[in-house]
């Protein structure tokens, strides 16, 4: 038996696991390297492991918990023969085929690679964030806004994401306070005008977050005005962090074409990267939609692209 895999999938969020389901059902016997549990950027299951209820993934009329959804996808991939390695990829060599994927001292080789390493929301770096994420603290208004009907909540950030999230959240919340560390927004003019005109949005300028309060749910926020030095408690029951995202592409720097922001570039409506035989799917190449269902859809595309590409290579 050859020690060269048909396809190695790197990353195990909805994109990677969907790619694995499709690739294994196409008898490609994929190896999926899922990441390591201790890490937030490489955590098996991806960002859905940090959420609680997922109510917008089709097929679950009563919703499903994020970790359970990922466990289901994992089992589904294994059922069709996906081999899963719980570890972190440390290096890749994409200069010759078969490609090499290194996990410390062990080298795995593959004729095709599917990159689904995802992205992570930038966080403030507070200890409370680990405790409260999914419990009143969120990084995705589309995913979690619905749970804040009638609440007073805060959005942290001053860019387009923050104002977009704030606007969306006013559909549910009674009041949305945007907390920005300066007195001038980074967001585009049109987004600013919309936010200023929204009676449910208030701004706290020149303000940084010192702490988010609450043991098992958000009960308030300690904030500080950086100009006056005055500290105060903001009475909110929900917090959305919207200070940007970072794709997990350090491994591929200089090896795959990426945008300045680090997102991988895929060709047209396909999952093809600029290296033949390497495909990308999910949030690592999508800074627009960032949904579990769109990631899963693009994982399916990557598996089909890889299957057809492999078939064309080997006749
Ligand atoms: P961004 O433009 O980088 O803005 C990040 C914001 O978060 C900035 O206001 C920044 O403050 C603040 N911030 C960063 N680190 C912080 C920290 N540690 N503590 C407190 N505040 C912090 O990111 P984005 O809003 O996610 O947008 C990313 C890109 O996507 C942009 O090009 C944006 O135009 C685009 N986008 C477009 C739309 C749209 O057009 N509908 C929607 C979303 C995103 P400073 O301003 O002080 O640096």
CSV table of C-alpha atoms and ligand atoms in Angstrom, one decimal:
chain,number,residue,atom,x,y,z
A,1,UNK,CA,0.0,0.0,0.0
A,2,UNK,CA,1.3,3.4,-0.9
A,3,UNK,CA,2.1,5.8,2.0
A,4,UNK,CA,0.9,8.7,-0.1
A,5,UNK,CA,-2.6,9.8,0.8
A,6,UNK,CA,-5.0,10.8,-1.9
A,7,UNK,CA,-6.0,13.8,0.1
A,8,UNK,CA,-5.1,15.4,3.4
A,9,UNK,CA,-7.6,17.8,4.9
A,10,UNK,CA,-6.1,20.4,7.4
A,11,UNK,CA,-8.7,21.7,9.8
A,12,UNK,CA,-11.9,20.3,11.3
A,13,UNK,CA,-14.6,22.9,11.3
A,14,UNK,CA,-17.7,22.6,9.2
A,15,UNK,CA,-15.7,23.1,6.0
A,16,UNK,CA,-13.0,20.5,6.8
A,17,UNK,CA,-15.5,17.9,8.1
A,18,UNK,CA,-17.9,18.4,5.1
A,19,UNK,CA,-14.9,18.0,2.8
A,20,UNK,CA,-14.0,14.8,4.7
A,21,UNK,CA,-17.6,13.4,4.4
A,22,UNK,CA,-17.6,14.0,0.6
A,23,UNK,CA,-14.0,12.8,0.1
A,24,UNK,CA,-14.5,9.6,2.1
A,25,UNK,CA,-17.8,8.9,0.3
A,26,UNK,CA,-15.9,9.2,-2.9
A,27,UNK,CA,-13.5,6.5,-1.6
A,28,UNK,CA,-10.6,8.9,-1.3
A,29,UNK,CA,-9.8,7.7,2.2
A,30,UNK,CA,-8.8,11.2,3.4
A,31,UNK,CA,-6.6,11.9,6.4
A,32,UNK,CA,-8.0,14.8,8.3
A,33,UNK,CA,-5.6,16.6,10.7
A,34,UNK,CA,-8.0,18.2,13.1
A,35,UNK,CA,-5.8,20.4,15.3
A,36,UNK,CA,-5.1,20.2,19.0
A,37,UNK,CA,-7.5,20.7,21.8
A,38,UNK,CA,-5.5,23.1,23.9
A,39,UNK,CA,-5.3,25.8,21.2
A,40,UNK,CA,-8.0,28.3,20.4
A,41,UNK,CA,-6.8,28.8,16.8
A,42,UNK,CA,-6.4,25.1,16.0
A,43,UNK,CA,-9.1,23.7,18.1
A,44,UNK,CA,-10.8,20.7,16.7
A,45,UNK,CA,-14.3,21.6,15.5
A,46,UNK,CA,-13.4,25.2,14.9
A,47,UNK,CA,-15.4,28.2,16.1
A,48,UNK,CA,-18.6,26.3,16.6
A,49,UNK,CA,-16.9,24.7,19.6
A,50,UNK,CA,-17.1,28.2,21.2
A,51,UNK,CA,-20.9,28.6,20.7
A,52,UNK,CA,-23.8,27.1,22.5
A,53,UNK,CA,-27.2,27.0,20.6
A,54,UNK,CA,-27.0,26.9,16.8
A,55,UNK,CA,-30.4,27.7,15.5
A,56,UNK,CA,-29.6,28.5,11.8
A,57,UNK,CA,-28.1,25.3,10.6
A,58,UNK,CA,-30.7,23.7,8.4
A,59,UNK,CA,-32.0,20.4,9.5
A,60,UNK,CA,-32.3,21.1,13.2
A,61,UNK,CA,-35.7,22.6,13.8
A,62,UNK,CA,-35.1,22.8,17.5
A,63,UNK,CA,-31.5,24.0,17.2
A,64,UNK,CA,-28.4,22.1,18.2
A,65,UNK,CA,-25.5,22.9,20.4
A,66,UNK,CA,-22.3,23.9,18.5
A,67,UNK,CA,-20.1,21.1,19.9
A,68,UNK,CA,-22.8,18.5,19.3
A,69,UNK,CA,-23.1,19.6,15.7
A,70,UNK,CA,-19.4,19.2,15.2
A,71,UNK,CA,-19.3,15.8,17.0
A,72,UNK,CA,-22.1,14.7,14.6
A,73,UNK,CA,-20.1,15.8,11.6
A,74,UNK,CA,-17.0,14.1,12.9
A,75,UNK,CA,-18.8,10.8,13.4
A,76,UNK,CA,-20.4,11.1,9.9
A,77,UNK,CA,-16.9,11.6,8.4
A,78,UNK,CA,-15.5,8.7,10.3
A,79,UNK,CA,-18.4,6.4,9.3
A,80,UNK,CA,-17.2,6.6,5.7
A,81,UNK,CA,-13.6,6.0,6.5
A,82,UNK,CA,-12.0,9.4,7.2
A,83,UNK,CA,-8.9,8.9,9.4
A,84,UNK,CA,-8.6,11.6,12.0
A,85,UNK,CA,-5.4,12.7,13.5
A,86,UNK,CA,-5.7,14.9,16.6
A,87,UNK,CA,-2.6,17.1,16.3
A,88,UNK,CA,-1.4,20.3,14.9
A,89,UNK,CA,0.3,20.7,11.5
A,90,UNK,CA,3.7,22.4,11.9
A,91,UNK,CA,4.8,22.8,8.3
A,92,UNK,CA,3.8,22.1,4.7
A,93,UNK,CA,5.8,21.7,1.6
A,94,UNK,CA,3.8,22.6,-1.5
A,95,UNK,CA,6.7,22.9,-3.9
A,96,UNK,CA,6.5,19.4,-5.2
A,97,UNK,CA,4.0,16.6,-5.5
A,98,UNK,CA,3.2,14.5,-3.6
A,99,UNK,CA,2.9,17.4,-1.1
A,100,UNK,CA,4.3,17.0,2.4
A,101,UNK,CA,2.4,17.9,5.6
A,102,UNK,CA,4.5,17.8,8.7
A,103,UNK,CA,3.3,17.2,12.2
A,104,UNK,CA,6.5,17.9,14.2
A,105,UNK,CA,8.9,15.1,13.1
A,106,UNK,CA,6.4,13.0,11.2
A,107,UNK,CA,5.9,13.7,7.5
A,108,UNK,CA,2.6,12.8,5.8
A,109,UNK,CA,2.4,12.9,2.0
A,110,UNK,CA,-0.6,13.5,-0.2
A,111,UNK,CA,-1.5,14.1,-3.8
A,112,UNK,CA,-4.0,16.8,-2.9
A,113,UNK,CA,-4.5,19.0,0.1
A,114,UNK,CA,-7.6,20.7,1.3
A,115,UNK,CA,-7.0,23.7,3.6
A,116,UNK,CA,-9.8,24.4,6.0
A,117,UNK,CA,-7.9,26.0,8.9
A,118,UNK,CA,-10.6,28.6,9.5
A,119,UNK,CA,-10.3,32.0,11.1
A,120,UNK,CA,-10.5,33.4,14.5
A,121,UNK,CA,-12.2,36.5,15.9
A,122,UNK,CA,-9.8,38.8,17.5
A,123,UNK,CA,-10.5,39.1,21.2
A,124,UNK,CA,-9.7,41.7,23.8
A,125,UNK,CA,-7.5,39.3,25.8
A,126,UNK,CA,-9.6,39.3,29.0
A,127,UNK,CA,-9.7,36.3,31.2
A,128,UNK,CA,-13.5,36.6,31.3
A,129,UNK,CA,-13.8,36.0,27.5
A,130,UNK,CA,-12.9,32.3,27.8
A,131,UNK,CA,-15.5,31.9,30.6
A,132,UNK,CA,-18.3,33.8,29.0
A,133,UNK,CA,-18.0,33.1,25.3
A,134,UNK,CA,-21.3,31.5,24.3
A,135,UNK,CA,-22.9,32.7,27.5
A,136,UNK,CA,-23.8,36.3,26.7
A,137,UNK,CA,-20.5,37.0,25.0
A,138,UNK,CA,-20.4,36.5,21.3
A,139,UNK,CA,-18.4,37.3,18.2
A,140,UNK,CA,-21.3,36.8,15.7
A,141,UNK,CA,-24.5,38.8,15.6
A,142,UNK,CA,-26.0,36.8,12.8
A,143,UNK,CA,-25.5,33.7,14.9
A,144,UNK,CA,-26.5,34.9,18.3
A,145,UNK,CA,-28.5,38.2,18.0
A,146,UNK,CA,-31.8,36.4,18.3
A,147,UNK,CA,-31.0,35.4,21.9
A,148,UNK,CA,-30.9,39.1,23.0
A,149,UNK,CA,-34.5,40.1,22.4
A,150,UNK,CA,-35.3,42.9,24.8
A,151,UNK,CA,-31.8,43.1,26.3
A,152,UNK,CA,-29.4,46.0,26.7
A,153,UNK,CA,-26.2,45.0,25.0
A,154,UNK,CA,-22.8,46.3,24.0
A,155,UNK,CA,-20.7,46.0,20.8
A,156,UNK,CA,-16.9,46.6,21.1
A,157,UNK,CA,-15.2,48.0,18.0
A,158,UNK,CA,-15.3,51.0,15.7
A,159,UNK,CA,-15.0,49.5,12.2
A,160,UNK,CA,-17.6,48.4,9.7
A,161,UNK,CA,-18.1,45.0,11.4
A,162,UNK,CA,-18.9,46.7,14.7
A,163,UNK,CA,-21.5,49.0,13.1
A,164,UNK,CA,-22.9,46.3,11.0
A,165,UNK,CA,-23.3,44.1,14.0
A,166,UNK,CA,-24.8,46.9,16.1
A,167,UNK,CA,-27.4,47.7,13.4
A,168,UNK,CA,-28.4,44.1,13.0
A,169,UNK,CA,-28.6,43.7,16.8
A,170,UNK,CA,-31.1,46.6,17.1
A,171,UNK,CA,-33.6,44.2,15.6
A,172,UNK,CA,-33.6,42.3,18.8
A,173,UNK,CA,-32.0,44.4,21.6
A,174,UNK,CA,-33.7,47.4,23.3
A,175,UNK,CA,-30.4,49.3,23.3
A,176,UNK,CA,-27.0,48.7,21.7
A,177,UNK,CA,-24.0,50.6,23.1
A,178,UNK,CA,-21.0,50.7,20.8
A,179,UNK,CA,-17.8,51.0,22.8
A,180,UNK,CA,-14.9,52.5,20.8
A,181,UNK,CA,-11.4,53.2,22.1
A,182,UNK,CA,-11.1,56.4,20.1
A,183,UNK,CA,-13.4,59.4,19.4
A,184,UNK,CA,-13.5,58.7,15.7
A,185,UNK,CA,-14.8,55.6,13.9
A,186,UNK,CA,-12.8,53.6,11.4
A,187,UNK,CA,-16.0,52.5,9.7
A,188,UNK,CA,-17.1,53.8,6.3
A,189,UNK,CA,-19.1,57.0,6.2
A,190,UNK,CA,-22.3,55.3,5.1
A,191,UNK,CA,-22.2,52.8,8.0
A,192,UNK,CA,-21.5,55.7,10.4
A,193,UNK,CA,-24.5,57.7,9.1
A,194,UNK,CA,-26.7,54.7,9.4
A,195,UNK,CA,-25.6,54.0,13.0
A,196,UNK,CA,-25.9,57.6,14.1
A,197,UNK,CA,-29.4,57.7,12.7
A,198,UNK,CA,-30.4,54.6,14.6
A,199,UNK,CA,-32.2,55.6,17.8
A,200,UNK,CA,-31.4,52.3,19.5
A,201,UNK,CA,-27.6,52.8,19.1
A,202,UNK,CA,-25.5,54.8,21.6
A,203,UNK,CA,-21.8,55.4,21.5
A,204,UNK,CA,-19.3,55.3,24.3
A,205,UNK,CA,-16.3,57.1,22.9
A,206,UNK,CA,-12.6,56.9,24.1
A,207,UNK,CA,-13.6,53.9,26.1
A,208,UNK,CA,-11.8,50.6,26.7
A,209,UNK,CA,-13.2,47.5,28.4
A,210,UNK,CA,-11.4,46.6,31.6
A,211,UNK,CA,-13.5,43.5,32.4
A,212,UNK,CA,-16.7,41.6,31.5
A,213,UNK,CA,-18.6,40.6,34.6
A,214,UNK,CA,-20.6,37.5,35.3
A,215,UNK,CA,-19.8,33.9,36.3
A,216,UNK,CA,-21.9,31.9,33.9
A,217,UNK,CA,-23.6,34.7,32.0
A,218,UNK,CA,-22.8,38.3,31.3
A,219,UNK,CA,-24.1,40.7,34.0
A,220,UNK,CA,-22.1,43.9,33.1
A,221,UNK,CA,-18.9,45.4,31.9
A,222,UNK,CA,-16.2,47.5,33.6
A,223,UNK,CA,-15.2,50.2,31.3
A,224,UNK,CA,-12.8,53.1,31.4
A,225,UNK,CA,-12.7,56.5,29.6
A,226,UNK,CA,-9.1,56.8,28.4
A,227,UNK,CA,-9.2,60.6,28.4
A,228,UNK,CA,-10.7,61.2,31.8
A,229,UNK,CA,-9.5,58.0,33.5
A,230,UNK,CA,-13.0,57.6,34.9
A,231,UNK,CA,-14.1,53.9,35.4
A,232,UNK,CA,-17.7,52.8,35.4
A,233,UNK,CA,-19.9,49.8,35.2
A,234,UNK,CA,-22.0,49.4,32.1
A,235,UNK,CA,-25.3,47.6,32.8
A,236,UNK,CA,-25.5,45.1,29.9
A,237,UNK,CA,-26.5,41.4,29.6
A,238,UNK,CA,-24.8,40.8,26.2
A,239,UNK,CA,-21.5,41.7,24.6
A,240,UNK,CA,-20.4,41.4,21.0
A,241,UNK,CA,-16.7,41.7,20.2
A,242,UNK,CA,-16.3,43.0,16.7
A,243,UNK,CA,-12.6,44.2,16.5
A,244,UNK,CA,-11.8,42.1,13.4
A,245,UNK,CA,-10.9,38.6,12.4
A,246,UNK,CA,-7.7,36.8,11.6
A,247,UNK,CA,-7.5,33.8,9.2
A,248,UNK,CA,-5.4,30.9,10.3
A,249,UNK,CA,-2.9,31.1,7.4
A,250,UNK,CA,0.5,31.4,9.1
A,251,UNK,CA,1.4,28.0,7.8
A,252,UNK,CA,0.9,29.0,4.2
A,253,UNK,CA,2.6,32.4,4.2
A,254,UNK,CA,4.8,32.6,1.0
A,255,UNK,CA,3.4,29.2,-0.1
A,256,UNK,CA,-0.2,30.0,-1.2
A,257,UNK,CA,-1.5,33.3,-2.6
A,258,UNK,CA,-3.3,35.3,0.0
A,259,UNK,CA,-4.8,38.7,0.3
A,260,UNK,CA,-2.9,41.3,2.3
A,261,UNK,CA,-5.2,40.5,5.2
A,262,UNK,CA,-4.1,36.9,5.1
A,263,UNK,CA,-7.2,35.3,3.6
A,264,UNK,CA,-6.4,32.6,1.0
A,265,UNK,CA,-7.3,33.5,-2.6
A,266,UNK,CA,-9.4,31.0,-4.4
A,267,UNK,CA,-10.0,31.0,-8.1
A,268,UNK,CA,-13.4,32.3,-9.3
A,269,UNK,CA,-16.3,30.2,-7.9
A,270,UNK,CA,-14.0,27.2,-7.2
A,271,UNK,CA,-11.9,26.1,-4.2
A,272,UNK,CA,-8.7,26.1,-6.4
A,273,UNK,CA,-5.8,28.0,-4.9
A,274,UNK,CA,-2.8,29.2,-6.9
A,275,UNK,CA,-1.0,25.8,-6.3
A,276,UNK,CA,-2.4,23.0,-8.4
A,277,UNK,CA,-3.7,20.3,-6.2
A,278,UNK,CA,-4.3,22.5,-3.1
A,279,UNK,CA,-7.8,23.6,-2.4
A,280,UNK,CA,-9.2,25.9,0.2
A,281,UNK,CA,-12.6,26.2,1.8
A,282,UNK,CA,-14.4,27.8,4.7
A,283,UNK,CA,-13.5,30.9,6.6
A,284,UNK,CA,-9.8,30.7,5.7
A,285,UNK,CA,-10.9,32.0,2.3
A,286,UNK,CA,-14.1,33.8,3.1
A,287,UNK,CA,-14.2,37.0,5.1
A,288,UNK,CA,-17.7,37.9,3.8
A,289,UNK,CA,-20.2,35.2,4.9
A,290,UNK,CA,-18.4,33.4,7.7
A,291,UNK,CA,-21.3,31.0,8.5
A,292,UNK,CA,-21.2,27.4,9.4
A,293,UNK,CA,-23.5,26.5,6.5
A,294,UNK,CA,-21.5,28.5,3.9
A,295,UNK,CA,-18.3,26.9,5.2
A,296,UNK,CA,-19.9,23.5,5.0
A,297,UNK,CA,-21.0,24.2,1.4
A,298,UNK,CA,-17.5,25.3,0.4
A,299,UNK,CA,-16.1,22.2,2.0
A,300,UNK,CA,-18.3,20.1,-0.3
A,301,UNK,CA,-17.0,22.1,-3.2
A,302,UNK,CA,-13.4,21.5,-2.2
A,303,UNK,CA,-13.9,17.8,-2.0
A,304,UNK,CA,-15.5,17.6,-5.4
A,305,UNK,CA,-12.8,19.8,-6.9
A,306,UNK,CA,-10.1,17.6,-5.4
A,307,UNK,CA,-11.8,14.4,-6.5
A,308,UNK,CA,-12.1,15.7,-10.1
A,309,UNK,CA,-8.6,17.1,-10.1
A,310,UNK,CA,-7.1,13.8,-8.8
A,311,UNK,CA,-9.1,11.9,-11.4
A,312,UNK,CA,-7.7,14.1,-14.2
A,313,UNK,CA,-4.1,13.6,-12.9
A,314,UNK,CA,-4.3,9.8,-12.6
A,315,UNK,CA,-6.7,9.0,-15.4
B,1,LIG,P1,-11.3,46.8,11.2
B,1,LIG,O1,-11.7,47.6,10.1
B,1,LIG,O2,-9.9,46.4,11.4
B,1,LIG,O3,-11.8,47.5,12.6
B,1,LIG,C1,-11.5,47.0,13.8
B,1,LIG,C2,-12.0,48.0,14.9
B,1,LIG,O4,-11.8,47.4,16.1
B,1,LIG,C3,-11.3,49.3,14.8
B,1,LIG,O5,-12.2,50.4,15.1
B,1,LIG,C4,-10.3,49.2,16.0
B,1,LIG,O6,-10.0,50.4,16.6
B,1,LIG,C5,-11.0,48.3,16.9
B,1,LIG,N1,-10.1,47.5,17.7
B,1,LIG,C6,-9.1,46.7,17.2
B,1,LIG,N2,-8.4,46.0,18.2
B,1,LIG,C7,-9.0,46.5,19.4
B,1,LIG,C8,-8.8,46.3,20.7
B,1,LIG,N3,-7.9,45.4,21.1
B,1,LIG,N4,-9.6,46.9,21.6
B,1,LIG,C9,-10.5,47.7,21.2
B,1,LIG,N5,-10.8,48.0,19.9
B,1,LIG,C10,-10.0,47.4,19.0
B,1,LIG,O7,-12.2,45.4,11.3
B,1,LIG,P2,-13.6,45.1,10.8
B,1,LIG,O8,-14.6,46.1,11.2
B,1,LIG,O9,-13.9,43.6,11.1
B,1,LIG,O10,-13.5,45.2,9.2
B,1,LIG,C11,-12.6,44.4,8.5
B,1,LIG,C12,-12.7,44.7,7.0
B,1,LIG,O11,-14.0,44.2,6.5
B,1,LIG,C13,-12.7,46.2,6.7
B,1,LIG,O12,-12.1,46.4,5.5
B,1,LIG,C14,-14.2,46.5,6.6
B,1,LIG,O13,-14.4,47.6,5.7
B,1,LIG,C15,-14.7,45.2,6.0
B,1,LIG,N6,-16.2,45.1,6.3
B,1,LIG,C16,-17.1,45.6,5.5
B,1,LIG,C17,-18.4,45.6,5.8
B,1,LIG,C18,-19.4,46.2,4.9
B,1,LIG,O14,-19.1,46.9,4.0
B,1,LIG,N7,-20.7,45.9,5.1
B,1,LIG,C19,-18.8,44.9,7.0
B,1,LIG,C20,-17.9,44.4,7.8
B,1,LIG,C21,-16.5,44.4,7.5
B,1,LIG,P3,-9.2,51.6,15.9
B,1,LIG,O15,-10.1,52.2,14.9
B,1,LIG,O16,-8.8,52.5,17.0
B,1,LIG,O17,-8.0,50.9,15.3
